[in-house]
PDB file of C-alpha atoms in Angstrom:
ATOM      1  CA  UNK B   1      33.842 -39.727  65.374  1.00 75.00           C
ATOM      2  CA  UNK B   2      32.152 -38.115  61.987  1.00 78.00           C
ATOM      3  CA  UNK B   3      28.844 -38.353  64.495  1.00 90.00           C
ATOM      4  CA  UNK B   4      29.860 -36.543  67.267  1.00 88.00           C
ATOM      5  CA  UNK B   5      31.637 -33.801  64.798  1.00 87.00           C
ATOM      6  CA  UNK B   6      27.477 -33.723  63.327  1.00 93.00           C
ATOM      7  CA  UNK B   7      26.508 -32.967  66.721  1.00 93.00           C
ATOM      8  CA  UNK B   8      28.827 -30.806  68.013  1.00 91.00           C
ATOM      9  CA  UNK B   9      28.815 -28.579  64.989  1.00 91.00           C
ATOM     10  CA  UNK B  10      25.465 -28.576  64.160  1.00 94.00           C
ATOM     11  CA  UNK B  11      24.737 -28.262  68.081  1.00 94.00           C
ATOM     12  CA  UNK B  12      26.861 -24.923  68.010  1.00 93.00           C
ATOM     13  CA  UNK B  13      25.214 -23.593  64.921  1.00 94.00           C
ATOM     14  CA  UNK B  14      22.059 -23.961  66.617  1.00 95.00           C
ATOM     15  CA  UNK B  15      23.329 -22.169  69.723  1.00 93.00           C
ATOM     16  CA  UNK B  16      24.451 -19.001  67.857  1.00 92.00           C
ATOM     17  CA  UNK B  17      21.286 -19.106  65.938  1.00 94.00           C
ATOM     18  CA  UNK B  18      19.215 -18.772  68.963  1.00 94.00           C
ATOM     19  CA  UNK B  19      21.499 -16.369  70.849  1.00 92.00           C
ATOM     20  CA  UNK B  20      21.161 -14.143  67.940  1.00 92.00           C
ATOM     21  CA  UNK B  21      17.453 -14.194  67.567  1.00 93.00           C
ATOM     22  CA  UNK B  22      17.033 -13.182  70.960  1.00 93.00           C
ATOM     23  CA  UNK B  23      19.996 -10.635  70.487  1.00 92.00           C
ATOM     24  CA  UNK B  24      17.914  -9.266  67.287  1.00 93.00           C
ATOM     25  CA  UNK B  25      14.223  -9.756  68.714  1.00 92.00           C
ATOM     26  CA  UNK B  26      15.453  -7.463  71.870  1.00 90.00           C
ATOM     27  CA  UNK B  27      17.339  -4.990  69.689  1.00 93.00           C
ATOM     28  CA  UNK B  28      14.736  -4.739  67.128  1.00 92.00           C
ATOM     29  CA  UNK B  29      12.415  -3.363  69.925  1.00 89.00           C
ATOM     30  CA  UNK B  30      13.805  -0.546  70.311  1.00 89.00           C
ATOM     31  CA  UNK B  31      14.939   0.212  66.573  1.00 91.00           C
ATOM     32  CA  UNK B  32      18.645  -1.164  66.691  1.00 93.00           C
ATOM     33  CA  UNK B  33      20.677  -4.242  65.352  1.00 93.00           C
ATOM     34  CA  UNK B  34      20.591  -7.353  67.197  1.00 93.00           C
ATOM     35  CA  UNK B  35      24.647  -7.213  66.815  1.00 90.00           C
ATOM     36  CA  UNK B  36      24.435  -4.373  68.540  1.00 94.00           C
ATOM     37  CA  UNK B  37      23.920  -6.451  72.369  1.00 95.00           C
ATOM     38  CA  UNK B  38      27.261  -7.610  72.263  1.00 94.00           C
ATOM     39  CA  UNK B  39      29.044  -4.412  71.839  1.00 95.00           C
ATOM     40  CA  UNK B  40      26.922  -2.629  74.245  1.00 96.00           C
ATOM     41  CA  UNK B  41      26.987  -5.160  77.263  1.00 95.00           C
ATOM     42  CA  UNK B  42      30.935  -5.463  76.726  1.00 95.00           C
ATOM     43  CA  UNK B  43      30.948  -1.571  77.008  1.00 95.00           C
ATOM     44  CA  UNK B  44      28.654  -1.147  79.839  1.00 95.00           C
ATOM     45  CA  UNK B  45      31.562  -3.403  82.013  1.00 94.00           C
ATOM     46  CA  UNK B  46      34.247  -0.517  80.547  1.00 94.00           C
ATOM     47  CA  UNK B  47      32.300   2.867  81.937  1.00 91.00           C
ATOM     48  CA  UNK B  48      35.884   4.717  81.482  1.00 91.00           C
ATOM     49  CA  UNK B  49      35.790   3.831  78.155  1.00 92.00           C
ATOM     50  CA  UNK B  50      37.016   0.930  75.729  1.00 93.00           C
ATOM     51  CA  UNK B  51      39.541   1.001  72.148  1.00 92.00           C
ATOM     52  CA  UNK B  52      37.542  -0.349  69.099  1.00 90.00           C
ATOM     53  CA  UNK B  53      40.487  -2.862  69.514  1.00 91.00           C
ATOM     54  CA  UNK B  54      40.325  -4.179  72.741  1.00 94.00           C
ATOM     55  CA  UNK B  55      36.713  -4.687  71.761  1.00 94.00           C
ATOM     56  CA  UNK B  56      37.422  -6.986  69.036  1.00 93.00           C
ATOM     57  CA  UNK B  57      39.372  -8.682  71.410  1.00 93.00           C
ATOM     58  CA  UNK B  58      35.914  -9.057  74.005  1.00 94.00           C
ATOM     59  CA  UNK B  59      33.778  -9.573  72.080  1.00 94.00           C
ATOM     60  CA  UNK B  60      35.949 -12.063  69.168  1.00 90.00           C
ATOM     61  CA  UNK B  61      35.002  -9.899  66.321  1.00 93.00           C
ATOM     62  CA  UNK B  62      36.930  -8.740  63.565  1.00 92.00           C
ATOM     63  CA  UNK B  63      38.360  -4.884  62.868  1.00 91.00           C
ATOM     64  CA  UNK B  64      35.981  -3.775  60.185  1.00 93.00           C
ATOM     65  CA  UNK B  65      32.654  -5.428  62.051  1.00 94.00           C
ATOM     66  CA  UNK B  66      33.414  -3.667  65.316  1.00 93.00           C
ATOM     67  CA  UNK B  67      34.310   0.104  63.481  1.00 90.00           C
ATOM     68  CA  UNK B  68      31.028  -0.437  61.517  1.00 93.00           C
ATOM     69  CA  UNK B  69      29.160  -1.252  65.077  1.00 94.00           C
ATOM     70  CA  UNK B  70      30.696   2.187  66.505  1.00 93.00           C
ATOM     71  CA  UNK B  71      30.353   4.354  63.690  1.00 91.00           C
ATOM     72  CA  UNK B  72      26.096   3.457  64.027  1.00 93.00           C
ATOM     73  CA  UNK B  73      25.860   3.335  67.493  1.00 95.00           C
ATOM     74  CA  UNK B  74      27.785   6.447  67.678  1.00 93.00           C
ATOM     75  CA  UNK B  75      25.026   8.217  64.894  1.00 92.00           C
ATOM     76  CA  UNK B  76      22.355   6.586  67.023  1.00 93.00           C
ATOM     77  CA  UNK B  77      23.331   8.402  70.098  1.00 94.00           C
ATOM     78  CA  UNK B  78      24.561   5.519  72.009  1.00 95.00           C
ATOM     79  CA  UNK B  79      28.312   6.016  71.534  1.00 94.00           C
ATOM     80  CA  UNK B  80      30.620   8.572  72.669  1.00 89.00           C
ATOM     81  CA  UNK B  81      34.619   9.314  71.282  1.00 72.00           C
ATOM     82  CA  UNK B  82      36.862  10.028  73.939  1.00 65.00           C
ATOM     83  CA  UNK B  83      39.732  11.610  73.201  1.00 52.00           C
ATOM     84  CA  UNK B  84      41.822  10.166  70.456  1.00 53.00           C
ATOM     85  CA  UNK B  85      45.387   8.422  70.667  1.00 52.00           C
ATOM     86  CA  UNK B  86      46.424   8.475  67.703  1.00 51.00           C
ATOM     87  CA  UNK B  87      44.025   6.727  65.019  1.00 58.00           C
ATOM     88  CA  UNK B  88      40.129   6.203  65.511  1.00 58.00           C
ATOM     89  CA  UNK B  89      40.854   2.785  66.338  1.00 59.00           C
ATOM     90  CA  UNK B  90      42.529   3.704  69.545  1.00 69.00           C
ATOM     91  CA  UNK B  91      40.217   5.888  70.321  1.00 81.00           C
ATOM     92  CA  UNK B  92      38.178   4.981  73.519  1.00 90.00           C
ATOM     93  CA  UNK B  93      34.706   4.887  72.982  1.00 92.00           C
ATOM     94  CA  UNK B  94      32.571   5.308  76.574  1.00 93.00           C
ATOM     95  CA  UNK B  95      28.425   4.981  76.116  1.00 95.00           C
ATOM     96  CA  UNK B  96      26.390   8.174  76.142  1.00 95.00           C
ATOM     97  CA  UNK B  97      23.323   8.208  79.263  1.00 95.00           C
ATOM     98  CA  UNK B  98      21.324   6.467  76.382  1.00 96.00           C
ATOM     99  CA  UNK B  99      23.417   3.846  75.595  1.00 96.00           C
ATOM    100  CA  UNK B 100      24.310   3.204  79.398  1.00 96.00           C
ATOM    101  CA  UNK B 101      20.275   2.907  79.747  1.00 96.00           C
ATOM    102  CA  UNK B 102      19.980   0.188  76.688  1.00 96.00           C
ATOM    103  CA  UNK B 103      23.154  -1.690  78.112  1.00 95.00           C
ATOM    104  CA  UNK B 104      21.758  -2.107  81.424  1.00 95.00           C
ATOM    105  CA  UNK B 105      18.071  -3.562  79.888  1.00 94.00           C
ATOM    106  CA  UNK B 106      20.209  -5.911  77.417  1.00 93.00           C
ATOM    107  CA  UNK B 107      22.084  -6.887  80.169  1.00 93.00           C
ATOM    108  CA  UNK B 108      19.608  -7.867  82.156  1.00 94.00           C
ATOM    109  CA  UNK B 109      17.909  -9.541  79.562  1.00 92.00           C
ATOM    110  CA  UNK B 110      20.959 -11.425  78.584  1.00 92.00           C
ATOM    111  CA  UNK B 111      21.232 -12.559  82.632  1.00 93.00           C
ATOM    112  CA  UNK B 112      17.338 -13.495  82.447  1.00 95.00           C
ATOM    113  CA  UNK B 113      18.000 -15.631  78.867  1.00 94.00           C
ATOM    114  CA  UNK B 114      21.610 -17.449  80.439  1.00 93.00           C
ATOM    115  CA  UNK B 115      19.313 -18.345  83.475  1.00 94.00           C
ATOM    116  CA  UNK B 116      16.555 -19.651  81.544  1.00 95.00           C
ATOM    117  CA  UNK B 117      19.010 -21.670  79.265  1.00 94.00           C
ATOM    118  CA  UNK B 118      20.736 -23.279  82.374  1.00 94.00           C
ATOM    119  CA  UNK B 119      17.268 -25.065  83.508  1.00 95.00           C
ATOM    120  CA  UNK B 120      17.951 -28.390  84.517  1.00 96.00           C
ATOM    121  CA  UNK B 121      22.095 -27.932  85.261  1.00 95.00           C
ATOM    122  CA  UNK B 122      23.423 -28.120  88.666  1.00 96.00           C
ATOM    123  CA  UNK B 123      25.801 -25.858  89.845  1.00 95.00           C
ATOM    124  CA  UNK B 124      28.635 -28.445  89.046  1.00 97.00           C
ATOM    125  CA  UNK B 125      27.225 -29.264  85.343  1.00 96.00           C
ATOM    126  CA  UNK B 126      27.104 -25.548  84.520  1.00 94.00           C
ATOM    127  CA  UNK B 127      30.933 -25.429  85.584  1.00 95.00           C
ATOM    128  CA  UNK B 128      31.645 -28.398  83.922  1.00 96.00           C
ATOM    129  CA  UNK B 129      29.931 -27.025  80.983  1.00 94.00           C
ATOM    130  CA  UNK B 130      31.746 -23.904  80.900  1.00 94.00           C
ATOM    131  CA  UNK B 131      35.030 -25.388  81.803  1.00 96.00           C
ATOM    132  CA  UNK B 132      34.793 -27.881  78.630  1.00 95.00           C
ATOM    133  CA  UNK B 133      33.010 -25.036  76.628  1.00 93.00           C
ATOM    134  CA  UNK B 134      36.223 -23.122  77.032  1.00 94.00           C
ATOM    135  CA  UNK B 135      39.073 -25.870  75.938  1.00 95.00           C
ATOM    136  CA  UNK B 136      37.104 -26.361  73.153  1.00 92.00           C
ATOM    137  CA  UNK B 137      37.366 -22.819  72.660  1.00 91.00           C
ATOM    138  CA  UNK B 138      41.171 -23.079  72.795  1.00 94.00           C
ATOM    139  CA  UNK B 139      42.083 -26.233  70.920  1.00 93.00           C
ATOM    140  CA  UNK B 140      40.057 -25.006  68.171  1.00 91.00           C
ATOM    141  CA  UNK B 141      41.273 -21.844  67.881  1.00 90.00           C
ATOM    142  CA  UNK B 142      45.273 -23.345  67.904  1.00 94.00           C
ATOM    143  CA  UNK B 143      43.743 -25.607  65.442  1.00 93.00           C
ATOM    144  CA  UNK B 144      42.867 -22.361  63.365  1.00 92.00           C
ATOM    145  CA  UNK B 145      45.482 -20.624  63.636  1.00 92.00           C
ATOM    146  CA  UNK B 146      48.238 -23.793  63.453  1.00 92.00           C
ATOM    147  CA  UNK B 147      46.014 -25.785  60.743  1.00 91.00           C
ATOM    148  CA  UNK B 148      45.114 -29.480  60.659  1.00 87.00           C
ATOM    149  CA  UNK B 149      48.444 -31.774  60.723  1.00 77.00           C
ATOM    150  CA  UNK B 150      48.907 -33.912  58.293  1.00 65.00           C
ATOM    151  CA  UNK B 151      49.320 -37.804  59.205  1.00 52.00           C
TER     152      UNK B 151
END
């Protein structure tokens, strides 16, 4: 059991790494933060506009990350205010003709590196994949937020 809990965890790790240096060797291109291709392809599927909270939510990132993502996209151009409700959090942000333009190439990038990664799946082991990707998603966030029982 302690091997597969190696293998799966160091597996992950190694996933996010790599998704992030391709994130970061994209962004870096054209002067931005690799953290930035999250925010920008989860906003390019909201074109009337999306709350700094329901983008925490999207993208499973906390408050203060996703306000410090806005506030430089929005002084790089790439991120629009519309109209508050309230509080700058609920505030929906929309992206400006620039940031539509970047969120279309990362997007496409990001469907060119998820087809690249699934060489060698069939159709049925990339569902599978996903599937068990996702209830491991789920138990371990109950296990998070319930915490480990004791025996």
């Amino acid at each position: 059991m302690v091997e597969r809990f190696e293998k799966f965890s160091t597996l992950v790790s190694a996933i996010n790494k790599y998704v992030q240096k391709i994130e970061a060797d994209e962004m870096v291109r054209m002067g931005l933060k690799g953290s930035f291709a999250q925010y920008l392809v989860a906003m390019n599927r909201y074109p009337e506009g999306i709350t700094s909270s329901m983008l925490c939510e999207v993208c499973d990132k906390d408050k203060g990350a996703v306000s410090r993502a806005i506030s430089e996209m929005q002084e790089k151009g790439l991120v629009n205010e519309k109209g508050l409700l309230g509080t700058r959090y609920r505030a929906k942000h929309t992206l400006t003709e620039e940031g539509k333009k970047i969120a279309e190439y990362v997007t496409q990038k990001a469907i060119k590196a998820v087809s690249m990664a699934n060489v060698g799946l069939s159709e049925d082991d990339r569902r599978t994949f996903y599937r068990v990707l996702e209830l491991y998603y789920t138990n371990l966030k109950v296990v998070c937020e319930n915490g480990l029982e004791d025996e």
